[in-house]
């Protein structure tokens, strides 16, 4: 039998790579993992975690405002961006340390340099020039933010990567994009007091989400002072004495201290040597894999965003875990992609799981819709004129709940729990028979009784 330096060499110490490395090692494999930037990957270093910290920071503005309705009087609160960024960086350093400690505990060798594939069983380390062999190679290199490289003035823009490290809080921000990262950053900067404009190619933000949620968030963001410029893109960006100026398709000049692009992400495969090694990539550069995360080269696997399946941390982690158990632990399982809950941490936030109304109608034909819209209890005394929205989508034939969509405070927390019910195949009758927890917002999900009837449609 051929001898290799390692049983497994992982490229990329992010969500998927670290999980795969440590599980494979726990099964007795000799594992190394290469990382070119920081251990923890996008989620920990420049994604979910720092973003949620900024989201928390931005929401204190509402809390200060709302407190007055409950008898509190506060001096005018002041916000200091460098203090927030330093606190965030401390927390990231702590988390990175925890990731390193885990790898260490499982005797995974950490190689802090860029790695590329130089053959089906060979990895080249860029800095040291070392070539190592491995029985199995796992590509877990994640994704990177897209920009429009041909746009004049593109050198002046930032992406989410840089947004976390700005020296000063920009007072005027223009964000290009309408996906979840774009709207989250719009809410962050809005909450922290900036003047925010979102410019978006499509007609409506959050493509792929339920229409009611898209409309509700658009209305709430607009009411909070975020300007949404739909069906427009930038034609050029200029740096002037008064700041950056982005020109839209209609010729409107949008002036800002920072212009951020959040127009999607692409798999990180450029220059990785995959095609030369025979690994098939799709049109967007993602590694093509089968249900077991195996590429067209049997010794090379890939998990996480680099495969462009569902680009979320828990999915990458689970793919890495399934891969390691299957290949090194003789425990064969694969990831179930059917009910993945997801959130948009805008303010107010969105939590969603299962089919949108549109998808459910296409998939099941006859569906029943239950909707409730109400002012959350806290908002009433606070004098905050914002409503929560809850929506259940039920397959009429089986009575199964196939979609839960929540818009408003704590939507993500509520939907995480609802996802368990959905996965178990809960019916609307199960929801109805579940005792309400009072007073809560979540109780609305088990007390929705009236079917919503679309104009012109007869109730089933
Ligand atoms: P990554 O975590 O991206 O890790 C890849 C690693 O590989 C990186 O550390 C990179 O430096 C390294 N690397 C790349 N090439 C090489 C090479 N050649 N050699 C060595 N190292 C290399 N997901 C959620 O679930 N919830 C959220 O709220 C959420 N928010 C997000 C917010 C933002 C702003 C962004 C950008 C992403 C967010 N995501 C969120 C997505 C989430 O971060 C990713 O889905 C997840 O990190 C994917 O994990 P991964 O293991 O595939 O790759």
Short mmCIF file of C-alpha atoms and ligand atoms in Angstrom, two decimals:
data_model
loop_
_atom_site.label_atom_id
_atom_site.label_comp_id
_atom_site.label_asym_id
_atom_site.label_seq_id
_atom_site.Cartn_x
_atom_site.Cartn_y
_atom_site.Cartn_z
CA UNK A 1 0.00 0.00 0.00
CA UNK A 2 1.18 3.50 -0.83
CA UNK A 3 2.51 5.55 2.07
CA UNK A 4 1.34 9.15 2.47
CA UNK A 5 2.53 11.90 4.79
CA UNK A 6 -1.05 12.28 6.06
CA UNK A 7 -4.31 10.39 5.87
CA UNK A 8 -6.13 13.70 5.40
CA UNK A 9 -4.94 17.13 4.32
CA UNK A 10 -7.55 19.87 4.69
CA UNK A 11 -7.18 23.16 2.82
CA UNK A 12 -8.98 25.93 4.72
CA UNK A 13 -9.50 26.17 8.50
CA UNK A 14 -13.03 27.55 8.42
CA UNK A 15 -16.32 26.10 9.58
CA UNK A 16 -16.29 22.98 7.39
CA UNK A 17 -12.55 22.32 7.37
CA UNK A 18 -12.01 22.51 11.12
CA UNK A 19 -14.96 20.24 11.85
CA UNK A 20 -13.82 17.68 9.27
CA UNK A 21 -10.22 17.77 10.54
CA UNK A 22 -11.09 17.21 14.16
CA UNK A 23 -13.66 14.47 13.51
CA UNK A 24 -11.30 12.64 11.15
CA UNK A 25 -8.54 12.90 13.77
CA UNK A 26 -10.91 11.59 16.44
CA UNK A 27 -11.36 8.52 14.23
CA UNK A 28 -7.58 7.99 14.32
CA UNK A 29 -6.58 9.67 11.05
CA UNK A 30 -3.29 11.59 10.76
CA UNK A 31 -4.54 15.05 9.80
CA UNK A 32 -3.04 18.39 8.75
CA UNK A 33 -4.93 21.58 7.97
CA UNK A 34 -3.63 24.62 6.07
CA UNK A 35 -4.91 28.16 6.62
CA UNK A 36 -3.71 31.24 4.74
CA UNK A 37 -5.40 33.91 6.90
CA UNK A 38 -6.90 33.20 10.30
CA UNK A 39 -8.17 30.01 11.93
CA UNK A 40 -11.97 30.01 12.18
CA UNK A 41 -12.64 31.09 8.61
CA UNK A 42 -15.24 33.46 7.30
CA UNK A 43 -17.91 32.85 9.92
CA UNK A 44 -15.73 33.49 12.93
CA UNK A 45 -13.34 36.11 11.53
CA UNK A 46 -15.28 38.10 8.90
CA UNK A 47 -18.84 36.76 8.78
CA UNK A 48 -21.56 35.57 11.17
CA UNK A 49 -19.82 36.36 14.45
CA UNK A 50 -18.45 39.90 13.91
CA UNK A 51 -21.64 40.72 12.03
CA UNK A 52 -23.87 39.67 14.93
CA UNK A 53 -21.69 41.72 17.30
CA UNK A 54 -22.27 44.77 15.09
CA UNK A 55 -25.99 43.94 14.91
CA UNK A 56 -26.19 43.89 18.72
CA UNK A 57 -24.34 47.20 18.88
CA UNK A 58 -26.70 48.80 16.36
CA UNK A 59 -29.83 47.70 18.22
CA UNK A 60 -28.99 49.60 21.41
CA UNK A 61 -30.26 52.67 19.57
CA UNK A 62 -33.79 51.20 19.68
CA UNK A 63 -33.40 50.16 23.31
CA UNK A 64 -32.39 53.68 24.36
CA UNK A 65 -35.35 55.13 22.47
CA UNK A 66 -37.83 52.57 23.78
CA UNK A 67 -36.68 52.88 27.40
CA UNK A 68 -38.44 56.22 27.83
CA UNK A 69 -41.86 54.55 27.43
CA UNK A 70 -41.00 52.36 30.43
CA UNK A 71 -40.05 55.23 32.72
CA UNK A 72 -36.34 55.48 32.06
CA UNK A 73 -34.68 58.75 31.29
CA UNK A 74 -31.22 58.66 29.84
CA UNK A 75 -28.71 61.26 28.95
CA UNK A 76 -28.09 61.36 25.24
CA UNK A 77 -26.12 58.12 24.63
CA UNK A 78 -22.88 58.39 22.68
CA UNK A 79 -21.43 55.71 20.46
CA UNK A 80 -17.73 55.10 19.85
CA UNK A 81 -16.88 52.98 16.81
CA UNK A 82 -13.20 52.23 17.73
CA UNK A 83 -14.33 50.87 21.12
CA UNK A 84 -16.78 48.51 19.42
CA UNK A 85 -14.23 47.35 16.85
CA UNK A 86 -11.62 46.71 19.55
CA UNK A 87 -14.11 44.72 21.64
CA UNK A 88 -15.12 42.74 18.57
CA UNK A 89 -11.47 42.02 17.73
CA UNK A 90 -10.83 40.79 21.28
CA UNK A 91 -13.72 38.37 21.02
CA UNK A 92 -12.54 37.11 17.62
CA UNK A 93 -9.04 36.55 19.02
CA UNK A 94 -10.59 34.54 21.87
CA UNK A 95 -12.61 32.43 19.43
CA UNK A 96 -9.62 31.90 17.15
CA UNK A 97 -7.71 30.68 20.19
CA UNK A 98 -10.50 28.24 20.99
CA UNK A 99 -10.42 26.86 17.44
CA UNK A 100 -6.64 26.45 17.60
CA UNK A 101 -6.94 24.72 20.97
CA UNK A 102 -9.46 22.26 19.54
CA UNK A 103 -7.17 21.38 16.63
CA UNK A 104 -4.31 20.97 19.06
CA UNK A 105 -6.34 18.76 21.38
CA UNK A 106 -7.13 16.40 18.52
CA UNK A 107 -3.49 16.43 17.30
CA UNK A 108 -4.33 18.07 14.00
CA UNK A 109 -1.21 19.71 12.55
CA UNK A 110 -1.90 23.35 11.70
CA UNK A 111 0.04 24.79 8.77
CA UNK A 112 -0.35 28.57 8.59
CA UNK A 113 0.20 29.12 4.88
CA UNK A 114 -1.58 28.98 1.56
CA UNK A 115 -1.93 25.52 0.09
CA UNK A 116 -2.70 24.45 -3.46
CA UNK A 117 -3.39 21.09 -5.02
CA UNK A 118 -0.57 19.74 -7.18
CA UNK A 119 -1.97 16.27 -7.85
CA UNK A 120 -4.69 13.84 -6.74
CA UNK A 121 -2.71 13.10 -3.57
CA UNK A 122 -0.37 16.07 -3.41
CA UNK A 123 -0.53 19.49 -1.81
CA UNK A 124 1.94 22.33 -2.31
CA UNK A 125 2.54 24.82 0.49
CA UNK A 126 3.10 28.24 -1.00
CA UNK A 127 5.47 29.89 1.46
CA UNK A 128 7.73 27.01 2.41
CA UNK A 129 7.49 25.40 -1.04
CA UNK A 130 7.02 22.09 0.76
CA UNK A 131 5.12 19.36 -1.07
CA UNK A 132 3.19 16.92 1.08
CA UNK A 133 1.19 13.84 0.20
CA UNK A 134 -2.15 12.77 1.58
CA UNK A 135 -4.43 9.84 1.00
CA UNK A 136 -7.41 12.19 0.97
CA UNK A 137 -7.48 15.95 0.30
CA UNK A 138 -10.41 18.04 1.50
CA UNK A 139 -11.05 21.40 -0.15
CA UNK A 140 -12.74 23.71 2.37
CA UNK A 141 -11.60 27.08 1.07
CA UNK A 142 -14.97 28.83 1.35
CA UNK A 143 -15.98 31.82 -0.75
CA UNK A 144 -15.02 35.44 -1.35
CA UNK A 145 -17.07 38.59 -1.91
CA UNK A 146 -17.80 39.55 -5.50
CA UNK A 147 -17.15 42.99 -6.88
CA UNK A 148 -17.61 44.28 -10.39
CA UNK A 149 -13.95 44.45 -11.48
CA UNK A 150 -14.68 46.40 -14.66
CA UNK A 151 -16.60 49.20 -12.93
CA UNK A 152 -14.60 52.46 -13.16
CA UNK A 153 -13.53 53.45 -9.65
CA UNK A 154 -14.03 49.97 -8.20
CA UNK A 155 -10.73 50.38 -6.30
CA UNK A 156 -12.53 52.77 -3.93
CA UNK A 157 -15.16 50.30 -2.71
CA UNK A 158 -15.09 48.01 0.28
CA UNK A 159 -16.71 44.62 0.83
CA UNK A 160 -17.84 42.98 4.06
CA UNK A 161 -14.19 41.95 4.61
CA UNK A 162 -13.09 45.57 5.04
CA UNK A 163 -16.29 46.80 6.69
CA UNK A 164 -15.26 45.03 9.89
CA UNK A 165 -11.98 46.95 10.05
CA UNK A 166 -12.90 50.54 9.19
CA UNK A 167 -10.92 52.99 11.29
CA UNK A 168 -13.88 55.35 11.58
CA UNK A 169 -17.60 54.89 11.40
CA UNK A 170 -18.72 56.21 8.00
CA UNK A 171 -21.45 58.86 8.33
CA UNK A 172 -22.83 58.22 4.85
CA UNK A 173 -22.88 54.67 3.49
CA UNK A 174 -24.07 53.33 0.16
CA UNK A 175 -24.39 49.57 -0.11
CA UNK A 176 -24.69 47.85 -3.47
CA UNK A 177 -26.68 44.61 -3.24
CA UNK A 178 -30.01 43.31 -2.03
CA UNK A 179 -29.14 39.98 -0.45
CA UNK A 180 -28.97 39.20 3.24
CA UNK A 181 -25.46 40.60 3.78
CA UNK A 182 -26.39 43.90 2.10
CA UNK A 183 -29.56 44.42 4.13
CA UNK A 184 -27.88 43.37 7.38
CA UNK A 185 -25.12 45.95 6.92
CA UNK A 186 -27.70 48.57 5.91
CA UNK A 187 -29.47 47.99 9.24
CA UNK A 188 -26.18 47.98 11.18
CA UNK A 189 -25.03 51.33 9.82
CA UNK A 190 -28.54 52.78 10.11
CA UNK A 191 -28.79 51.74 13.76
CA UNK A 192 -25.38 53.25 14.48
CA UNK A 193 -26.58 56.57 13.10
CA UNK A 194 -25.28 56.63 9.52
CA UNK A 195 -27.19 57.85 6.53
CA UNK A 196 -27.71 54.66 4.47
CA UNK A 197 -28.70 53.99 0.87
CA UNK A 198 -29.08 50.55 -0.66
CA UNK A 199 -28.75 50.29 -4.41
CA UNK A 200 -29.98 47.08 -5.91
CA UNK A 201 -30.16 45.60 -9.41
CA UNK A 202 -33.46 43.77 -8.74
CA UNK A 203 -36.91 45.18 -8.14
CA UNK A 204 -37.12 44.04 -4.53
CA UNK A 205 -34.59 43.06 -1.83
CA UNK A 206 -34.04 39.49 -0.60
CA UNK A 207 -34.70 37.42 -3.69
CA UNK A 208 -35.72 33.88 -2.74
CA UNK A 209 -37.44 34.87 0.52
CA UNK A 210 -41.21 34.83 1.04
CA UNK A 211 -42.82 37.86 -0.60
CA UNK A 212 -44.56 38.98 2.60
CA UNK A 213 -41.21 39.08 4.41
CA UNK A 214 -39.57 40.97 1.55
CA UNK A 215 -42.35 43.56 1.58
CA UNK A 216 -42.41 43.86 5.36
CA UNK A 217 -38.65 44.40 5.63
CA UNK A 218 -38.60 46.85 2.72
CA UNK A 219 -41.31 48.92 4.41
CA UNK A 220 -39.65 48.79 7.84
CA UNK A 221 -36.19 49.69 6.52
CA UNK A 222 -37.65 52.58 4.56
CA UNK A 223 -39.51 53.82 7.62
CA UNK A 224 -36.27 53.69 9.57
CA UNK A 225 -34.70 56.03 7.05
CA UNK A 226 -32.82 53.63 4.79
CA UNK A 227 -33.23 54.66 1.19
CA UNK A 228 -33.69 51.70 -1.15
CA UNK A 229 -32.88 52.42 -4.78
CA UNK A 230 -34.22 49.40 -6.68
CA UNK A 231 -33.59 48.34 -10.29
CA UNK A 232 -30.35 50.35 -10.45
CA UNK A 233 -26.63 49.62 -10.49
CA UNK A 234 -23.55 51.80 -10.38
CA UNK A 235 -22.06 52.94 -13.67
CA UNK A 236 -18.96 54.51 -12.11
CA UNK A 237 -17.49 55.60 -8.80
CA UNK A 238 -15.37 58.68 -8.27
CA UNK A 239 -13.33 59.92 -5.34
CA UNK A 240 -13.90 63.63 -4.74
CA UNK A 241 -13.00 66.13 -2.03
CA UNK A 242 -16.48 65.65 -0.55
CA UNK A 243 -16.31 61.86 -0.41
CA UNK A 244 -16.99 59.01 -2.80
CA UNK A 245 -19.61 59.56 -5.46
CA UNK A 246 -21.34 56.61 -7.09
CA UNK A 247 -23.37 57.24 -10.23
CA UNK A 248 -26.45 55.11 -10.74
CA UNK A 249 -27.90 53.91 -14.04
CA UNK A 250 -30.22 56.92 -14.12
CA UNK A 251 -27.27 59.24 -13.59
CA UNK A 252 -28.09 60.06 -9.96
CA UNK A 253 -24.99 60.86 -7.88
CA UNK A 254 -24.92 59.07 -4.52
CA UNK A 255 -22.32 60.58 -2.19
CA UNK A 256 -20.86 58.55 0.65
CA UNK A 257 -17.93 58.11 3.01
CA UNK A 258 -17.98 54.38 2.24
CA UNK A 259 -19.39 52.43 -0.67
CA UNK A 260 -19.75 48.77 0.13
CA UNK A 261 -20.34 45.99 -2.38
CA UNK A 262 -22.39 43.04 -1.16
CA UNK A 263 -23.48 41.62 -4.48
CA UNK A 264 -22.90 37.95 -3.73
CA UNK A 265 -20.01 35.61 -3.12
CA UNK A 266 -18.05 33.18 -5.30
CA UNK A 267 -16.35 29.90 -4.46
CA UNK A 268 -12.68 30.30 -3.57
CA UNK A 269 -11.08 28.07 -6.21
CA UNK A 270 -8.98 30.51 -8.26
CA UNK A 271 -5.35 29.40 -8.49
CA UNK A 272 -5.97 26.34 -6.34
CA UNK A 273 -4.72 23.90 -8.99
CA UNK A 274 -7.94 21.93 -8.99
CA UNK A 275 -8.62 21.82 -12.71
CA UNK A 276 -5.04 20.71 -13.46
CA UNK A 277 -5.54 17.88 -10.97
CA UNK A 278 -8.67 16.83 -12.86
CA UNK A 279 -11.26 18.21 -10.43
CA UNK A 280 -14.45 19.31 -12.18
CA UNK A 281 -15.65 22.83 -11.40
CA UNK A 282 -19.01 24.31 -12.41
CA UNK A 283 -19.57 27.56 -14.32
CA UNK A 284 -19.21 29.61 -11.15
CA UNK A 285 -16.00 27.90 -10.10
CA UNK A 286 -17.59 25.69 -7.43
CA UNK A 287 -16.21 22.20 -6.89
CA UNK A 288 -18.74 19.72 -8.28
CA UNK A 289 -19.38 17.03 -5.67
CA UNK A 290 -21.76 14.13 -5.14
CA UNK A 291 -23.96 13.53 -2.09
CA UNK A 292 -20.90 12.30 -0.18
CA UNK A 293 -18.97 15.52 -0.99
CA UNK A 294 -16.62 13.58 -3.30
CA UNK A 295 -15.29 15.40 -6.37
CA UNK A 296 -14.62 13.98 -9.83
CA UNK A 297 -11.20 12.90 -8.49
CA UNK A 298 -11.88 10.09 -5.97
CA UNK A 299 -9.17 11.18 -3.50
CA UNK A 300 -10.38 14.82 -3.42
CA UNK A 301 -13.47 15.90 -1.49
CA UNK A 302 -14.94 19.37 -0.89
CA UNK A 303 -17.32 20.83 1.69
CA UNK A 304 -18.85 24.19 2.51
CA UNK A 305 -19.13 27.36 0.44
CA UNK A 306 -16.54 26.17 -2.09
CA UNK A 307 -19.18 23.72 -3.31
CA UNK A 308 -21.84 26.47 -3.49
CA UNK A 309 -24.64 24.22 -2.20
CA UNK A 310 -26.22 26.07 0.73
CA UNK A 311 -23.75 28.71 1.88
CA UNK A 312 -24.31 28.73 5.61
CA UNK A 313 -22.04 27.83 8.51
CA UNK A 314 -24.13 25.03 10.04
CA UNK A 315 -24.34 23.41 6.61
CA UNK A 316 -20.57 23.58 6.08
CA UNK A 317 -20.02 22.12 9.55
CA UNK A 318 -22.41 19.28 8.93
CA UNK A 319 -20.94 18.51 5.51
CA UNK A 320 -17.47 18.38 7.09
CA UNK A 321 -18.72 16.11 9.87
CA UNK A 322 -20.54 13.74 7.48
CA UNK A 323 -17.45 13.55 5.26
CA UNK A 324 -15.13 12.70 8.16
CA UNK A 325 -17.48 10.13 9.70
CA UNK A 326 -18.07 8.48 6.34
CA UNK A 327 -14.50 8.39 5.05
CA UNK A 328 -12.58 7.88 8.31
CA UNK A 329 -15.11 6.59 10.85
CA UNK A 330 -16.96 3.98 8.81
CA UNK A 331 -20.20 5.76 9.76
CA UNK A 332 -21.98 6.57 6.54
CA UNK A 333 -24.38 9.48 6.53
CA UNK A 334 -25.13 12.51 4.42
CA UNK A 335 -26.56 15.95 5.00
CA UNK A 336 -30.32 16.52 4.82
CA UNK A 337 -30.84 19.82 3.04
CA UNK A 338 -34.63 19.78 3.25
CA UNK A 339 -35.39 22.01 6.24
CA UNK A 340 -32.63 24.52 6.79
CA UNK A 341 -33.68 27.43 8.99
CA UNK A 342 -32.09 30.74 8.16
CA UNK A 343 -32.18 34.32 9.39
CA UNK A 344 -31.62 37.80 8.12
CA UNK A 345 -30.26 39.85 11.00
CA UNK A 346 -31.63 43.11 9.71
CA UNK A 347 -33.59 45.26 12.16
CA UNK A 348 -36.32 44.06 12.46
CA UNK A 349 -35.06 40.57 11.72
CA UNK A 350 -36.31 37.66 9.65
CA UNK A 351 -36.39 33.98 10.53
CA UNK A 352 -37.53 31.47 7.98
CA UNK A 353 -37.70 27.72 7.43
CA UNK A 354 -39.25 25.57 4.73
CA UNK A 355 -41.06 26.61 1.58
CA UNK A 356 -42.03 30.16 0.69
CA UNK A 357 -45.67 30.60 -0.30
CA UNK A 358 -44.66 30.80 -3.95
CA UNK A 359 -42.55 27.63 -3.78
CA UNK A 360 -45.21 25.75 -1.80
CA UNK A 361 -47.92 26.57 -4.35
CA UNK A 362 -45.63 25.30 -7.13
CA UNK A 363 -44.65 22.17 -5.19
CA UNK A 364 -47.94 21.13 -3.55
CA UNK A 365 -50.65 22.90 -5.56
CA UNK A 366 -53.16 23.45 -2.81
CA UNK A 367 -51.84 25.17 0.28
CA UNK A 368 -53.42 27.03 3.16
CA UNK A 369 -51.86 30.22 4.42
CA UNK A 370 -52.16 31.52 7.96
CA UNK A 371 -50.92 35.01 8.69
CA UNK A 372 -50.84 37.18 11.75
CA UNK A 373 -49.62 40.75 12.00
CA UNK A 374 -49.50 42.52 15.33
CA UNK A 375 -47.59 45.07 17.37
CA UNK A 376 -45.28 43.27 19.80
CA UNK A 377 -46.14 44.01 23.43
CA UNK A 378 -42.90 45.89 24.05
CA UNK A 379 -43.51 48.17 21.06
CA UNK A 380 -46.80 49.47 22.46
CA UNK A 381 -45.45 51.19 25.57
CA UNK A 382 -42.32 52.14 23.67
CA UNK A 383 -44.48 53.92 21.12
CA UNK A 384 -42.69 52.08 18.35
CA UNK A 385 -44.92 51.75 15.33
CA UNK A 386 -43.59 48.46 13.98
CA UNK A 387 -45.53 45.26 13.47
CA UNK A 388 -44.48 41.64 13.66
CA UNK A 389 -45.52 39.21 10.96
CA UNK A 390 -45.96 35.47 11.31
CA UNK A 391 -46.90 33.20 8.48
CA UNK A 392 -47.55 29.47 8.32
CA UNK A 393 -47.78 27.58 5.05
CA UNK A 394 -49.69 24.31 5.21
CA UNK A 395 -50.00 21.62 2.56
CA UNK A 396 -53.78 21.27 2.35
CA UNK A 397 -53.88 17.54 1.53
CA UNK A 398 -51.70 16.36 4.43
CA UNK A 399 -52.22 19.30 6.84
CA UNK A 400 -48.39 19.37 7.16
CA UNK A 401 -46.79 22.71 7.97
CA UNK A 402 -44.25 23.23 5.18
CA UNK A 403 -43.15 26.79 5.84
CA UNK A 404 -42.75 29.09 8.85
CA UNK A 405 -41.84 32.72 8.26
CA UNK A 406 -41.39 35.27 11.00
CA UNK A 407 -40.58 38.96 10.76
CA UNK A 408 -39.86 40.97 13.91
CA UNK A 409 -37.86 40.85 17.14
CA UNK A 410 -36.35 37.43 17.98
CA UNK A 411 -37.55 35.91 14.69
CA UNK A 412 -34.36 33.84 14.41
CA UNK A 413 -34.80 32.37 17.91
CA UNK A 414 -38.46 31.52 17.26
CA UNK A 415 -37.79 29.89 13.90
CA UNK A 416 -34.92 27.73 15.19
CA UNK A 417 -37.45 25.97 17.44
CA UNK A 418 -40.16 25.83 14.77
CA UNK A 419 -37.62 24.09 12.51
CA UNK A 420 -37.66 21.05 14.82
CA UNK A 421 -41.42 20.75 14.38
CA UNK A 422 -41.16 21.12 10.63
CA UNK A 423 -38.47 18.49 10.37
CA UNK A 424 -40.61 16.09 12.38
CA UNK A 425 -43.47 16.62 9.92
CA UNK A 426 -45.72 18.51 12.32
CA UNK A 427 -49.22 19.24 11.04
CA UNK A 428 -51.25 22.40 11.53
CA UNK A 429 -53.32 20.37 14.04
CA UNK A 430 -50.09 19.71 16.01
CA UNK A 431 -49.37 23.43 16.06
CA UNK A 432 -52.98 24.12 17.18
CA UNK A 433 -52.79 21.53 19.96
CA UNK A 434 -49.54 22.94 21.31
CA UNK A 435 -50.24 25.07 24.38
CA UNK A 436 -49.36 28.71 23.95
CA UNK A 437 -46.60 30.24 26.07
CA UNK A 438 -48.06 33.51 27.25
CA UNK A 439 -47.16 36.31 26.96
CA UNK A 440 -44.75 35.80 24.10
CA UNK A 441 -44.59 36.62 20.42
CA UNK A 442 -43.97 32.98 19.52
CA UNK A 443 -47.39 31.96 20.83
CA UNK A 444 -48.89 33.51 17.72
CA UNK A 445 -47.58 30.50 15.77
CA UNK A 446 -49.83 28.14 17.73
CA UNK A 447 -52.88 30.42 17.83
CA UNK A 448 -53.25 31.28 14.14
CA UNK A 449 -56.75 30.00 13.31
CA UNK A 450 -58.04 31.99 10.35
CA UNK A 451 -57.01 30.90 6.89
CA UNK A 452 -55.80 33.79 4.83
CA UNK A 453 -57.65 34.00 1.55
CA UNK A 454 -55.93 35.66 -1.38
CA UNK A 455 -58.12 38.18 -3.21
CA UNK A 456 -60.14 36.25 -5.78
CA UNK A 457 -59.41 32.82 -4.22
CA UNK A 458 -62.06 30.66 -2.52
CA UNK A 459 -61.20 29.28 0.93
CA UNK A 460 -60.50 25.52 0.90
P1 LIG B 1 -14.86 29.50 5.31
O1 LIG B 1 -15.41 29.64 6.67
O2 LIG B 1 -14.93 30.65 4.39
O3 LIG B 1 -13.36 29.03 5.49
C1 LIG B 1 -12.48 28.92 4.41
C2 LIG B 1 -11.07 29.16 4.92
O4 LIG B 1 -10.16 28.73 3.92
C3 LIG B 1 -10.76 30.62 5.18
O5 LIG B 1 -10.24 30.76 6.48
C4 LIG B 1 -9.70 30.98 4.14
O6 LIG B 1 -8.76 31.92 4.61
C5 LIG B 1 -9.06 29.64 3.90
N1 LIG B 1 -8.42 29.46 2.60
C6 LIG B 1 -8.93 29.75 1.38
N2 LIG B 1 -8.08 29.36 0.42
C7 LIG B 1 -7.00 28.82 1.05
C8 LIG B 1 -5.79 28.21 0.58
N3 LIG B 1 -5.52 28.07 -0.72
N4 LIG B 1 -4.90 27.76 1.50
C9 LIG B 1 -5.16 27.89 2.83
N5 LIG B 1 -6.29 28.44 3.31
C10 LIG B 1 -7.20 28.88 2.42
N6 LIG B 1 -23.61 31.95 7.69
C11 LIG B 1 -24.55 31.63 8.61
O7 LIG B 1 -24.87 30.48 8.79
N7 LIG B 1 -25.14 32.61 9.38
C12 LIG B 1 -24.81 33.92 9.25
O8 LIG B 1 -25.36 34.77 9.95
C13 LIG B 1 -23.82 34.28 8.30
N8 LIG B 1 -23.43 35.55 8.15
C14 LIG B 1 -22.45 35.88 7.28
C15 LIG B 1 -22.06 37.20 7.16
C16 LIG B 1 -21.08 37.57 6.27
C17 LIG B 1 -20.66 39.01 6.18
C18 LIG B 1 -20.46 36.56 5.46
C19 LIG B 1 -19.39 36.94 4.49
C20 LIG B 1 -20.84 35.23 5.56
C21 LIG B 1 -21.84 34.88 6.47
N9 LIG B 1 -22.27 33.56 6.60
C22 LIG B 1 -23.24 33.24 7.52
C23 LIG B 1 -21.74 32.49 5.73
C24 LIG B 1 -20.68 31.67 6.44
O9 LIG B 1 -19.66 32.51 6.91
C25 LIG B 1 -20.12 30.61 5.50
O10 LIG B 1 -21.18 29.85 4.96
C26 LIG B 1 -19.14 29.68 6.19
O11 LIG B 1 -18.08 30.37 6.77
C27 LIG B 1 -18.60 28.65 5.18
O12 LIG B 1 -17.65 27.84 5.79
P2 LIG B 1 -16.52 27.14 4.92
O13 LIG B 1 -15.85 26.16 5.82
O14 LIG B 1 -17.07 26.64 3.65
O15 LIG B 1 -15.52 28.30 4.51
#
